[in-house]
Each structure stands twice: as structure tokens, then as C-alpha cells.
PDB file of C-alpha atoms and ligand atoms in Angstrom:
ATOM      1  CA  LYS A  28       0.265  -0.173  -0.031  1.00  0.00           C
ATOM      2  CA  TYR A  29       1.572   3.436  -1.022  1.00  0.00           C
ATOM      3  CA  ALA A  30      -0.041   7.124   0.076  1.00  0.00           C
ATOM      4  CA  ILE A  31       0.864  10.639  -1.554  1.00  0.00           C
ATOM      5  CA  VAL A  32       3.180  12.989   0.612  1.00  0.00           C
ATOM      6  CA  ASN A  33       2.448  16.343  -0.820  1.00  0.00           C
ATOM      7  CA  ASP A  34       4.395  15.599  -4.813  1.00  0.00           C
ATOM      8  CA  HIS A  35       5.644  12.297  -3.943  1.00  0.00           C
ATOM      9  CA  ILE A  36       3.846   8.494  -3.477  1.00  0.00           C
ATOM     10  CA  ILE A  37       5.837   6.757  -0.982  1.00  0.00           C
ATOM     11  CA  ASN A  38       5.060   3.328   1.203  1.00  0.00           C
ATOM     12  CA  ARG A  39       1.637   3.535   3.289  1.00  0.00           C
ATOM     13  CA  GLU A  40       4.061   3.337   6.834  1.00  0.00           C
ATOM     14  CA  GLU A  41       6.389   5.848   5.903  1.00  0.00           C
ATOM     15  CA  ALA A  42       3.740   8.112   5.899  1.00  0.00           C
ATOM     16  CA  LYS A  43       3.809  10.839   8.951  1.00  0.00           C
ATOM     17  CA  VAL A  44       2.178  13.442  10.254  1.00  0.00           C
ATOM     18  CA  ASP A  45       3.960  16.355  12.299  1.00  0.00           C
ATOM     19  CA  ILE A  46       2.946  16.891  15.646  1.00  0.00           C
ATOM     20  CA  GLU A  47       2.002  20.730  15.147  1.00  0.00           C
ATOM     21  CA  ASP A  48       0.574  19.978  11.634  1.00  0.00           C
ATOM     22  CA  ARG A  49      -2.366  22.556  11.328  1.00  0.00           C
ATOM     23  CA  GLY A  50      -4.493  19.890  10.350  1.00  0.00           C
ATOM     24  CA  TYR A  51      -3.891  17.903  13.341  1.00  0.00           C
ATOM     25  CA  GLN A  52      -4.393  20.724  15.674  1.00  0.00           C
ATOM     26  CA  PHE A  53      -6.760  22.905  14.416  1.00  0.00           C
ATOM     27  CA  GLY A  54      -8.575  21.198  11.958  1.00  0.00           C
ATOM     28  CA  ASP A  55      -7.496  23.816   9.708  1.00  0.00           C
ATOM     29  CA  GLY A  56      -8.084  22.045   5.799  1.00  0.00           C
ATOM     30  CA  VAL A  57     -10.411  20.539   3.396  1.00  0.00           C
ATOM     31  CA  TYR A  58     -10.684  17.096   2.088  1.00  0.00           C
ATOM     32  CA  GLU A  59     -12.215  15.101  -1.039  1.00  0.00           C
ATOM     33  CA  VAL A  60     -13.258  12.005  -1.321  1.00  0.00           C
ATOM     34  CA  ILE A  61     -13.380  10.259  -4.564  1.00  0.00           C
ATOM     35  CA  ARG A  62     -15.401   6.830  -6.248  1.00  0.00           C
ATOM     36  CA  VAL A  63     -12.874   4.541  -8.052  1.00  0.00           C
ATOM     37  CA  TYR A  64     -15.428   1.945  -9.888  1.00  0.00           C
ATOM     38  CA  ASN A  65     -12.819  -0.168 -12.078  1.00  0.00           C
ATOM     39  CA  GLY A  66      -9.969   1.682 -11.474  1.00  0.00           C
ATOM     40  CA  LYS A  67     -10.996   4.801 -13.275  1.00  0.00           C
ATOM     41  CA  MET A  68     -12.161   8.078 -10.553  1.00  0.00           C
ATOM     42  CA  PHE A  69     -15.436   9.047 -10.882  1.00  0.00           C
ATOM     43  CA  THR A  70     -16.380  12.506 -11.673  1.00  0.00           C
ATOM     44  CA  VAL A  71     -12.306  13.773 -10.517  1.00  0.00           C
ATOM     45  CA  LYS A  72     -13.072  16.928 -12.432  1.00  0.00           C
ATOM     46  CA  GLU A  73     -15.384  17.887 -10.766  1.00  0.00           C
ATOM     47  CA  HIS A  74     -14.032  16.789  -7.157  1.00  0.00           C
ATOM     48  CA  MET A  75     -10.858  18.896  -7.976  1.00  0.00           C
ATOM     49  CA  GLU A  76     -13.065  22.026  -8.287  1.00  0.00           C
ATOM     50  CA  ARG A  77     -14.587  21.588  -5.469  1.00  0.00           C
ATOM     51  CA  PHE A  78     -10.730  21.194  -3.711  1.00  0.00           C
ATOM     52  CA  VAL A  79      -9.938  23.874  -4.844  1.00  0.00           C
ATOM     53  CA  ARG A  80     -12.609  25.912  -4.206  1.00  0.00           C
ATOM     54  CA  SER A  81     -12.718  25.110   0.140  1.00  0.00           C
ATOM     55  CA  ALA A  82      -9.108  25.189  -0.055  1.00  0.00           C
ATOM     56  CA  GLU A  83      -9.375  28.729  -1.566  1.00  0.00           C
ATOM     57  CA  SER A  84     -12.215  30.181   1.241  1.00  0.00           C
ATOM     58  CA  ILE A  85      -9.940  29.421   4.004  1.00  0.00           C
ATOM     59  CA  GLY A  86      -7.003  30.710   2.503  1.00  0.00           C
ATOM     60  CA  ILE A  87      -4.655  28.336   1.354  1.00  0.00           C
ATOM     61  CA  LYS A  88      -3.132  28.397  -2.072  1.00  0.00           C
ATOM     62  CA  ILE A  89      -2.788  24.867  -3.292  1.00  0.00           C
ATOM     63  CA  PRO A  90       0.766  24.326  -4.461  1.00  0.00           C
ATOM     64  CA  TYR A  91       0.648  21.863  -7.235  1.00  0.00           C
ATOM     65  CA  ALA A  92      -1.704  22.489 -11.056  1.00  0.00           C
ATOM     66  CA  SER A  93      -4.958  20.021 -10.113  1.00  0.00           C
ATOM     67  CA  GLU A  94      -4.006  18.121 -13.519  1.00  0.00           C
ATOM     68  CA  ASN A  95      -0.756  17.266 -11.758  1.00  0.00           C
ATOM     69  CA  ILE A  96      -2.991  16.472  -8.519  1.00  0.00           C
ATOM     70  CA  THR A  97      -5.062  14.020 -11.103  1.00  0.00           C
ATOM     71  CA  LYS A  98      -2.205  12.134 -12.243  1.00  0.00           C
ATOM     72  CA  MET A  99      -0.738  11.242  -9.037  1.00  0.00           C
ATOM     73  CA  LEU A 100      -3.629   9.926  -8.087  1.00  0.00           C
ATOM     74  CA  GLU A 101      -4.013   7.832 -10.811  1.00  0.00           C
ATOM     75  CA  ASP A 102      -0.554   6.741 -10.156  1.00  0.00           C
ATOM     76  CA  LEU A 103      -1.497   6.016  -6.709  1.00  0.00           C
ATOM     77  CA  ILE A 104      -4.248   3.979  -7.724  1.00  0.00           C
ATOM     78  CA  GLU A 105      -2.618   1.740  -9.940  1.00  0.00           C
ATOM     79  CA  LYS A 106       0.467   0.638  -7.785  1.00  0.00           C
ATOM     80  CA  ASP A 107      -2.750   0.174  -5.175  1.00  0.00           C
ATOM     81  CA  ASN A 108      -3.936  -2.190  -7.848  1.00  0.00           C
ATOM     82  CA  LEU A 109      -7.201  -0.629  -6.694  1.00  0.00           C
ATOM     83  CA  LYS A 110     -10.668  -1.395  -8.943  1.00  0.00           C
ATOM     84  CA  LEU A 111     -13.304  -0.715  -6.855  1.00  0.00           C
ATOM     85  CA  GLY A 112     -12.752   1.743  -3.604  1.00  0.00           C
ATOM     86  CA  ILE A 113     -11.994   5.575  -3.257  1.00  0.00           C
ATOM     87  CA  VAL A 114      -9.427   7.640  -2.940  1.00  0.00           C
ATOM     88  CA  TYR A 115      -9.324  10.797   0.418  1.00  0.00           C
ATOM     89  CA  MET A 116      -7.014  12.983  -0.029  1.00  0.00           C
ATOM     90  CA  GLN A 117      -6.343  16.082   2.227  1.00  0.00           C
ATOM     91  CA  ILE A 118      -4.768  19.286   2.476  1.00  0.00           C
ATOM     92  CA  THR A 119      -3.747  21.186   5.574  1.00  0.00           C
ATOM     93  CA  ARG A 120      -2.283  24.566   6.012  1.00  0.00           C
ATOM     94  CA  GLY A 121       1.123  23.355   6.926  1.00  0.00           C
ATOM     95  CA  ALA A 122       3.047  22.930  10.286  1.00  0.00           C
ATOM     96  CA  ALA A 123       3.866  25.140  12.533  1.00  0.00           C
ATOM     97  CA  PRO A 124       3.742  26.563  16.527  1.00  0.00           C
ATOM     98  CA  ARG A 125       1.031  26.188  17.599  1.00  0.00           C
ATOM     99  CA  ASN A 126      -1.370  29.939  17.180  1.00  0.00           C
ATOM    100  CA  HIS A 127      -5.083  30.866  15.505  1.00  0.00           C
ATOM    101  CA  ALA A 128      -3.497  33.037  13.038  1.00  0.00           C
ATOM    102  CA  PHE A 129      -2.176  31.893   9.844  1.00  0.00           C
ATOM    103  CA  PRO A 130       1.109  31.237  10.406  1.00  0.00           C
ATOM    104  CA  ALA A 131       3.775  33.133   8.074  1.00  0.00           C
ATOM    105  CA  GLY A 132       3.541  32.691   4.111  1.00  0.00           C
ATOM    106  CA  ASP A 133       6.723  30.652   3.880  1.00  0.00           C
ATOM    107  CA  VAL A 134       4.731  27.827   5.834  1.00  0.00           C
ATOM    108  CA  VAL A 135       3.573  24.847   3.058  1.00  0.00           C
ATOM    109  CA  PRO A 136       0.239  23.206   3.001  1.00  0.00           C
ATOM    110  CA  VAL A 137       0.426  19.480   3.137  1.00  0.00           C
ATOM    111  CA  ILE A 138      -1.183  17.028   0.913  1.00  0.00           C
ATOM    112  CA  THR A 139      -2.070  14.034   1.359  1.00  0.00           C
ATOM    113  CA  ALA A 140      -4.115  10.820  -0.133  1.00  0.00           C
ATOM    114  CA  TYR A 141      -4.717   7.312  -0.145  1.00  0.00           C
ATOM    115  CA  THR A 142      -6.453   4.844  -1.019  1.00  0.00           C
ATOM    116  CA  LYS A 143      -8.901   2.015   0.248  1.00  0.00           C
ATOM    117  CA  GLU A 144     -10.879  -0.554  -1.356  1.00  0.00           C
ATOM    118  CA  MET A 145     -15.178  -0.011  -0.650  1.00  0.00           C
ATOM    119  CA  PRO A 146     -17.908  -2.372  -2.081  1.00  0.00           C
ATOM    120  CA  ILE A 147     -21.104  -1.197  -3.932  1.00  0.00           C
ATOM    121  CA  PRO A 148     -23.395  -1.025  -0.841  1.00  0.00           C
ATOM    122  CA  GLU A 149     -25.455  -3.237  -2.278  1.00  0.00           C
ATOM    123  CA  ALA A 150     -28.351  -4.568   0.349  1.00  0.00           C
ATOM    124  CA  ASN A 151     -28.820  -0.623   1.004  1.00  0.00           C
ATOM    125  CA  LEU A 152     -29.336   0.350  -2.803  1.00  0.00           C
ATOM    126  CA  GLN A 153     -31.530  -2.262  -2.665  1.00  0.00           C
ATOM    127  CA  SER A 154     -33.376  -1.936   0.701  1.00  0.00           C
ATOM    128  CA  GLY A 155     -32.853   1.357   1.774  1.00  0.00           C
ATOM    129  CA  VAL A 156     -31.742   2.860   5.064  1.00  0.00           C
ATOM    130  CA  LYS A 157     -33.157   3.307   8.198  1.00  0.00           C
ATOM    131  CA  THR A 158     -32.391   7.376   9.766  1.00  0.00           C
ATOM    132  CA  ILE A 159     -33.247  10.199  12.535  1.00  0.00           C
ATOM    133  CA  LEU A 160     -33.719  13.095  12.794  1.00  0.00           C
ATOM    134  CA  THR A 161     -31.071  15.511  14.402  1.00  0.00           C
ATOM    135  CA  GLU A 162     -30.676  19.404  15.276  1.00  0.00           C
ATOM    136  CA  ASP A 163     -27.970  20.571  12.743  1.00  0.00           C
ATOM    137  CA  ILE A 164     -25.475  22.624  15.240  1.00  0.00           C
ATOM    138  CA  ARG A 165     -23.010  23.137  12.371  1.00  0.00           C
ATOM    139  CA  TRP A 166     -21.317  26.595  11.301  1.00  0.00           C
ATOM    140  CA  LEU A 167     -22.759  28.646   8.905  1.00  0.00           C
ATOM    141  CA  ARG A 168     -19.679  27.574   6.283  1.00  0.00           C
ATOM    142  CA  CYS A 169     -21.302  24.184   5.466  1.00  0.00           C
ATOM    143  CA  ASP A 170     -20.106  24.264   1.778  1.00  0.00           C
ATOM    144  CA  ILE A 171     -16.182  24.025   2.869  1.00  0.00           C
ATOM    145  CA  LYS A 172     -15.464  20.735   2.151  1.00  0.00           C
ATOM    146  CA  SER A 173     -13.776  20.918   5.841  1.00  0.00           C
ATOM    147  CA  LEU A 174     -11.703  18.044   7.947  1.00  0.00           C
ATOM    148  CA  ASN A 175     -13.845  20.159  10.898  1.00  0.00           C
ATOM    149  CA  LEU A 176     -16.379  17.451  10.846  1.00  0.00           C
ATOM    150  CA  LEU A 177     -17.592  17.626  15.007  1.00  0.00           C
ATOM    151  CA  GLY A 178     -20.960  18.358  13.833  1.00  0.00           C
ATOM    152  CA  ASN A 179     -21.392  15.587  11.518  1.00  0.00           C
ATOM    153  CA  ILE A 180     -19.193  12.931  13.228  1.00  0.00           C
ATOM    154  CA  LEU A 181     -21.976  13.565  16.712  1.00  0.00           C
ATOM    155  CA  ALA A 182     -24.811  13.485  14.517  1.00  0.00           C
ATOM    156  CA  LYS A 183     -23.714  10.133  12.685  1.00  0.00           C
ATOM    157  CA  GLN A 184     -22.901   8.520  15.820  1.00  0.00           C
ATOM    158  CA  LYS A 185     -26.295   9.356  17.397  1.00  0.00           C
ATOM    159  CA  ALA A 186     -27.747   8.199  14.098  1.00  0.00           C
ATOM    160  CA  ALA A 187     -25.624   4.553  14.892  1.00  0.00           C
ATOM    161  CA  GLU A 188     -26.417   4.369  18.280  1.00  0.00           C
ATOM    162  CA  GLN A 189     -30.227   4.163  17.483  1.00  0.00           C
ATOM    163  CA  GLY A 190     -29.085   1.313  14.962  1.00  0.00           C
ATOM    164  CA  CYS A 191     -29.713   3.917  12.012  1.00  0.00           C
ATOM    165  CA  TYR A 192     -27.482   4.462   8.971  1.00  0.00           C
ATOM    166  CA  GLU A 193     -27.554   8.509   8.637  1.00  0.00           C
ATOM    167  CA  ALA A 194     -28.773  11.272  10.517  1.00  0.00           C
ATOM    168  CA  ILE A 195     -31.268  14.052   8.798  1.00  0.00           C
ATOM    169  CA  GLN A 196     -29.855  17.438  10.325  1.00  0.00           C
ATOM    170  CA  HIS A 197     -32.642  19.793  10.314  1.00  0.00           C
ATOM    171  CA  ARG A 198     -32.230  23.793  11.532  1.00  0.00           C
ATOM    172  CA  GLY A 199     -35.586  24.823  13.589  1.00  0.00           C
ATOM    173  CA  GLN A 200     -37.956  23.203  10.884  1.00  0.00           C
ATOM    174  CA  ASP A 201     -35.964  23.383   7.922  1.00  0.00           C
ATOM    175  CA  VAL A 202     -34.345  20.112   6.468  1.00  0.00           C
ATOM    176  CA  THR A 203     -30.433  20.840   5.482  1.00  0.00           C
ATOM    177  CA  GLU A 204     -28.604  17.469   5.060  1.00  0.00           C
ATOM    178  CA  GLY A 205     -26.991  14.333   6.059  1.00  0.00           C
ATOM    179  CA  SER A 206     -23.831  13.809   8.047  1.00  0.00           C
ATOM    180  CA  SER A 207     -22.418  12.551   4.978  1.00  0.00           C
ATOM    181  CA  SER A 208     -24.630  13.307   2.309  1.00  0.00           C
ATOM    182  CA  ASN A 209     -27.134  15.128   0.811  1.00  0.00           C
ATOM    183  CA  VAL A 210     -31.005  14.854   1.481  1.00  0.00           C
ATOM    184  CA  TYR A 211     -33.979  14.585  -1.194  1.00  0.00           C
ATOM    185  CA  ILE A 212     -37.622  13.691  -1.100  1.00  0.00           C
ATOM    186  CA  VAL A 213     -40.517  13.308  -3.657  1.00  0.00           C
ATOM    187  CA  LYS A 214     -43.847  14.446  -3.792  1.00  0.00           C
ATOM    188  CA  ASN A 215     -46.265  13.924  -6.901  1.00  0.00           C
ATOM    189  CA  GLY A 216     -43.533  13.223  -9.000  1.00  0.00           C
ATOM    190  CA  THR A 217     -40.783  15.932  -7.848  1.00  0.00           C
ATOM    191  CA  VAL A 218     -37.445  15.703  -6.595  1.00  0.00           C
ATOM    192  CA  ILE A 219     -37.306  18.495  -3.790  1.00  0.00           C
ATOM    193  CA  THR A 220     -33.835  19.342  -2.039  1.00  0.00           C
ATOM    194  CA  HIS A 221     -31.541  21.840  -0.714  1.00  0.00           C
ATOM    195  CA  GLU A 222     -30.511  24.559  -2.432  1.00  0.00           C
ATOM    196  CA  SER A 223     -26.695  24.938  -2.138  1.00  0.00           C
ATOM    197  CA  ASN A 224     -25.869  27.360  -0.311  1.00  0.00           C
ATOM    198  CA  ASN A 225     -23.943  27.840   2.850  1.00  0.00           C
ATOM    199  CA  LEU A 226     -25.705  25.436   5.506  1.00  0.00           C
ATOM    200  CA  ILE A 227     -25.492  22.561   2.759  1.00  0.00           C
ATOM    201  CA  LEU A 228     -22.036  21.095   1.429  1.00  0.00           C
ATOM    202  CA  LYS A 229     -22.722  20.894  -2.222  1.00  0.00           C
ATOM    203  CA  GLY A 230     -22.432  17.039  -3.226  1.00  0.00           C
ATOM    204  CA  ILE A 231     -20.951  16.252  -6.715  1.00  0.00           C
ATOM    205  CA  THR A 232     -23.821  13.346  -6.680  1.00  0.00           C
ATOM    206  CA  LYS A 233     -25.963  15.926  -6.253  1.00  0.00           C
ATOM    207  CA  ASP A 234     -24.491  17.879  -9.055  1.00  0.00           C
ATOM    208  CA  VAL A 235     -24.937  14.536 -11.425  1.00  0.00           C
ATOM    209  CA  ILE A 236     -28.522  13.617 -10.186  1.00  0.00           C
ATOM    210  CA  LEU A 237     -29.914  17.178 -10.711  1.00  0.00           C
ATOM    211  CA  LYS A 238     -28.483  16.872 -14.145  1.00  0.00           C
ATOM    212  CA  VAL A 239     -29.635  12.853 -15.367  1.00  0.00           C
ATOM    213  CA  CYS A 240     -32.965  14.433 -13.422  1.00  0.00           C
ATOM    214  CA  ALA A 241     -32.650  17.514 -15.998  1.00  0.00           C
ATOM    215  CA  GLU A 242     -32.004  15.507 -19.352  1.00  0.00           C
ATOM    216  CA  ASN A 243     -34.772  12.945 -18.629  1.00  0.00           C
ATOM    217  CA  GLU A 244     -37.674  15.016 -17.639  1.00  0.00           C
ATOM    218  CA  ILE A 245     -38.008  14.945 -13.949  1.00  0.00           C
ATOM    219  CA  PRO A 246     -39.122  18.008 -12.352  1.00  0.00           C
ATOM    220  CA  VAL A 247     -36.881  19.123  -9.484  1.00  0.00           C
ATOM    221  CA  GLU A 248     -36.897  21.837  -6.735  1.00  0.00           C
ATOM    222  CA  GLU A 249     -34.262  23.190  -5.425  1.00  0.00           C
ATOM    223  CA  ARG A 250     -35.266  24.901  -2.012  1.00  0.00           C
ATOM    224  CA  THR A 251     -35.665  24.461   2.036  1.00  0.00           C
ATOM    225  CA  PHE A 252     -38.191  22.408   2.302  1.00  0.00           C
ATOM    226  CA  SER A 253     -39.305  21.754   5.866  1.00  0.00           C
ATOM    227  CA  LEU A 254     -39.744  18.554   8.346  1.00  0.00           C
ATOM    228  CA  GLU A 255     -43.629  18.843   7.710  1.00  0.00           C
ATOM    229  CA  GLU A 256     -42.463  17.950   4.090  1.00  0.00           C
ATOM    230  CA  LEU A 257     -40.404  15.599   4.623  1.00  0.00           C
ATOM    231  CA  ALA A 258     -42.785  13.215   7.248  1.00  0.00           C
ATOM    232  CA  GLN A 259     -45.616  13.965   4.003  1.00  0.00           C
ATOM    233  CA  ALA A 260     -42.843  12.785   1.758  1.00  0.00           C
ATOM    234  CA  ASP A 261     -43.643   9.776  -1.232  1.00  0.00           C
ATOM    235  CA  GLU A 262     -40.556   8.845  -0.666  1.00  0.00           C
ATOM    236  CA  VAL A 263     -36.620   9.725   0.673  1.00  0.00           C
ATOM    237  CA  PHE A 264     -33.810   9.486  -0.620  1.00  0.00           C
ATOM    238  CA  LEU A 265     -29.590  10.330   0.212  1.00  0.00           C
ATOM    239  CA  SER A 266     -27.461  10.797  -1.989  1.00  0.00           C
ATOM    240  CA  SER A 267     -22.829  10.711  -1.644  1.00  0.00           C
ATOM    241  CA  THR A 268     -20.053   9.294  -3.344  1.00  0.00           C
ATOM    242  CA  THR A 269     -20.349   6.447  -1.433  1.00  0.00           C
ATOM    243  CA  SER A 270     -23.193   6.101  -0.763  1.00  0.00           C
ATOM    244  CA  GLU A 271     -24.419   6.621  -4.340  1.00  0.00           C
ATOM    245  CA  VAL A 272     -28.060   7.176  -4.589  1.00  0.00           C
ATOM    246  CA  THR A 273     -29.572   5.286  -1.092  1.00  0.00           C
ATOM    247  CA  PRO A 274     -33.131   5.457  -0.712  1.00  0.00           C
ATOM    248  CA  ILE A 275     -34.890   6.153   3.207  1.00  0.00           C
ATOM    249  CA  VAL A 276     -37.547   3.932   4.243  1.00  0.00           C
ATOM    250  CA  VAL A 277     -37.426   4.903   7.941  1.00  0.00           C
ATOM    251  CA  ILE A 278     -37.100   8.279   9.444  1.00  0.00           C
ATOM    252  CA  ASP A 279     -37.337   8.760  13.388  1.00  0.00           C
ATOM    253  CA  GLU A 280     -38.683   4.418  13.854  1.00  0.00           C
ATOM    254  CA  LYS A 281     -41.828   6.186  10.907  1.00  0.00           C
ATOM    255  CA  LYS A 282     -41.449   4.366   7.486  1.00  0.00           C
ATOM    256  CA  VAL A 283     -41.261   6.748   4.729  1.00  0.00           C
ATOM    257  CA  GLY A 284     -44.007   6.505   2.296  1.00  0.00           C
ATOM    258  CA  THR A 285     -45.022   1.984   1.841  1.00  0.00           C
ATOM    259  CA  GLY A 286     -42.162   1.119   3.672  1.00  0.00           C
ATOM    260  CA  SER A 287     -40.120   0.532   0.379  1.00  0.00           C
ATOM    261  CA  PRO A 288     -38.280   2.307  -1.996  1.00  0.00           C
ATOM    262  CA  GLY A 289     -40.378   4.330  -4.725  1.00  0.00           C
ATOM    263  CA  PRO A 290     -40.401   4.513  -8.166  1.00  0.00           C
ATOM    264  CA  ILE A 291     -38.815   7.752  -8.834  1.00  0.00           C
ATOM    265  CA  THR A 292     -35.403   6.735  -5.942  1.00  0.00           C
ATOM    266  CA  LYS A 293     -35.227   3.407  -8.014  1.00  0.00           C
ATOM    267  CA  LYS A 294     -35.107   5.582 -11.206  1.00  0.00           C
ATOM    268  CA  LEU A 295     -32.621   8.158 -10.605  1.00  0.00           C
ATOM    269  CA  GLN A 296     -30.654   4.509  -9.413  1.00  0.00           C
ATOM    270  CA  ALA A 297     -30.216   3.137 -12.825  1.00  0.00           C
ATOM    271  CA  LEU A 298     -29.574   6.985 -14.549  1.00  0.00           C
ATOM    272  CA  PHE A 299     -26.692   7.489 -11.772  1.00  0.00           C
ATOM    273  CA  LYS A 300     -25.630   3.675 -12.906  1.00  0.00           C
ATOM    274  CA  GLN A 301     -25.267   4.463 -16.476  1.00  0.00           C
ATOM    275  CA  GLU A 302     -23.251   7.857 -15.687  1.00  0.00           C
ATOM    276  CA  ILE A 303     -20.806   4.999 -13.537  1.00  0.00           C
ATOM    277  CA  GLU A 304     -20.823   2.834 -17.041  1.00  0.00           C
ATOM    278  CA  ASN A 305     -20.468   5.959 -19.508  1.00  0.00           C
ATOM    279  CA  GLN A 306     -17.483   7.485 -17.161  1.00  0.00           C
ATOM    280  CA  CYS A 307     -15.862   4.637 -16.226  1.00  0.00           C
ATOM    281  CA  GLY A 308     -16.889   1.433 -18.257  1.00  0.00           C
ATOM    282  CA  ILE A 309     -18.388  -1.007 -15.746  1.00  0.00           C
TER     283      ILE A 309
HETATM  284  N1  PLP B 418     -23.121  16.982   2.786  1.00  0.00           N
HETATM  285  C1  PLP B 418     -22.111  16.286   3.591  1.00  0.00           C
HETATM  286  C2  PLP B 418     -22.202  16.574   4.553  1.00  0.00           C
HETATM  287  C3  PLP B 418     -20.921  14.992   3.134  1.00  0.00           C
HETATM  288  O1  PLP B 418     -19.840  15.289   4.168  1.00  0.00           O
HETATM  289  C4  PLP B 418     -21.243  14.478   1.584  1.00  0.00           C
HETATM  290  C5  PLP B 418     -19.923  14.109   1.061  1.00  0.00           C
HETATM  291  O2  PLP B 418     -19.449  13.190   2.129  1.00  0.00           O
HETATM  292  C6  PLP B 418     -22.002  14.793   0.991  1.00  0.00           C
HETATM  293  C7  PLP B 418     -22.884  16.230   1.067  1.00  0.00           C
HETATM  294  C8  PLP B 418     -22.424  14.248  -0.263  1.00  0.00           C
HETATM  295  O3  PLP B 418     -21.355  15.168  -1.128  1.00  0.00           O
HETATM  296  P1  PLP B 418     -20.811  14.068  -2.080  1.00  0.00           P
HETATM  297  O4  PLP B 418     -22.020  13.724  -3.255  1.00  0.00           O
HETATM  298  O5  PLP B 418     -20.066  15.163  -3.093  1.00  0.00           O
HETATM  299  O6  PLP B 418     -20.220  12.934  -1.446  1.00  0.00           O
END
């Protein structure tokens, strides 16, 4: 197994973090998770663009061109002989004596990346998952894919403790997103999902879903929806890089609609698979 540290691919065991790395001390950095199907990265360009955007929004300048990072990730996938899984990649502001304010300009950001095998979650895709509701206690820049994930972690842990797959977060009456996914409802054939603003992460999977909806004349409303609308929905599903299009069949122990994955969700699953095949050829 290998890992990327800055512009080198090295043995995984040799990849080490400085104890004063700001990512380690402050969560001062951003990350990406990219799916690998058939040895090829899915929507890598979109992930790289978001990586740059996240980094820029906290004042980190990535010291390498996106094309060069992409090439290194491809090399890493090949060296690890990864066929089906993910690439995890992060950048921190670098190592410097601990002080909240940014360090002097000569401190170089640290990029790390590694691969992990991960199967397609077939059982969840087929049968759907159980979820809970929880108040969204996160900060107001959820559009940045920040390493600071305490709010997300606490939400996911609460779900896990109740035997659930995901926590659906809400700010008061408004549903925002999952702890590591975007959330959608379907009402009378229309797909409704939170607009991509500062309160949610603009999912790459979400963008693919919105694209296939547009191409297949499935009506979409990108707007805030309420807990009441969630409770009355015909179908509910979530999306993420690792979870693809996963039906939600239970929320706080109550069945969604009929209690099994609905027709629009299934259609979107099929259209999403098609996108994967088109890009990665499986
Ligand atoms: N929202 C949050 C909070 C996430 O952590 C993620 C991904 O992990 C998503 C949404 C979905 O984003 P993507 O589809 O780019 O994986």
C-alpha cells in the first residue's frame, strides 16, 4: 500500500504527520473523497474543482496544478491496484508553532492521499436505510468541505447508536442535509432538495442527480423543505460519493411512504449507474 505526501508517492508506513500540523491541531484544512470504479475515478474533475474552491475559501493555495494532482492520484490507484473503492485526499495549511492566526507565508501546505477498497453498498441500495432526525448544530459554512467534522461526527454517532445509517439534520423546521450526504424528498413526482448555499455541502453526486433529472424530464425544485414536508413525502433518499443514491425507508422509526424504495428513487439509481458506466466503463 502506498500514500501520497505532497508530490511523492511513498510507502503507506512511511507517511507521517507532524504533531504541529494545523490539520491535526485545528482541523485547518479541507478534503475530498472520490469514488473509483473499474480502476477509474468518477467525476474527478468536479471533485478537484471543489477541492480548489474549498481550499481557496479558507485561504489555502494548493501548490500544485489540479491536472498534476489528478495524475498522481491515477498513479496511486494503479500502484495500489485499486479497482473498486475510494481515494481520500486532504490538504492542511501545514506545520507551524501553534497559534490560531495563519502562520507566515513560507509555511507550505501538506497534501496527503491514500486509497481504500470499498464495495458498492448493494444491500442498502436495494432495501433502503433507516435514519433519525437531529438538530443541525454545525457552523454556517457547510459549503466548505472542511476537516472540522465534529457536528457531522456527533450526528452520525447518534444515528449509529440507534442502529441507523444516517442522521438527517435540520435547522429548526428546515431540513438541511445528512451528516455525510445530501437529502431529497419526492412529492407528486417532483424531486425536492435543499438549495446549494452555505448551509449544505454541494454534493458532486447531487450535481450528477440534478443533471440526469434535467435530461430525463424529472421535475426538480432546489429549495428549502420543512420537517412537515419530509414527514409527508412519497419517497425520501440520500446521495453521496460512497452511498450513491440510497433510499431512506425509515425516519425516527416511522415508515417513509410505503416503507420500501419508491419508483423515482429506483429510476434515479438506474440513471446514476448509467452515468458510472459511461465514465468508468463497468
Ligand atoms: N453533505 C455532506 C455533509 C457530506 O459530508 C457529503 C459527502 O461526504 C455530501 C453531502 C455528499 O457529497 P458528495 O456527493 O460530493 O460525496
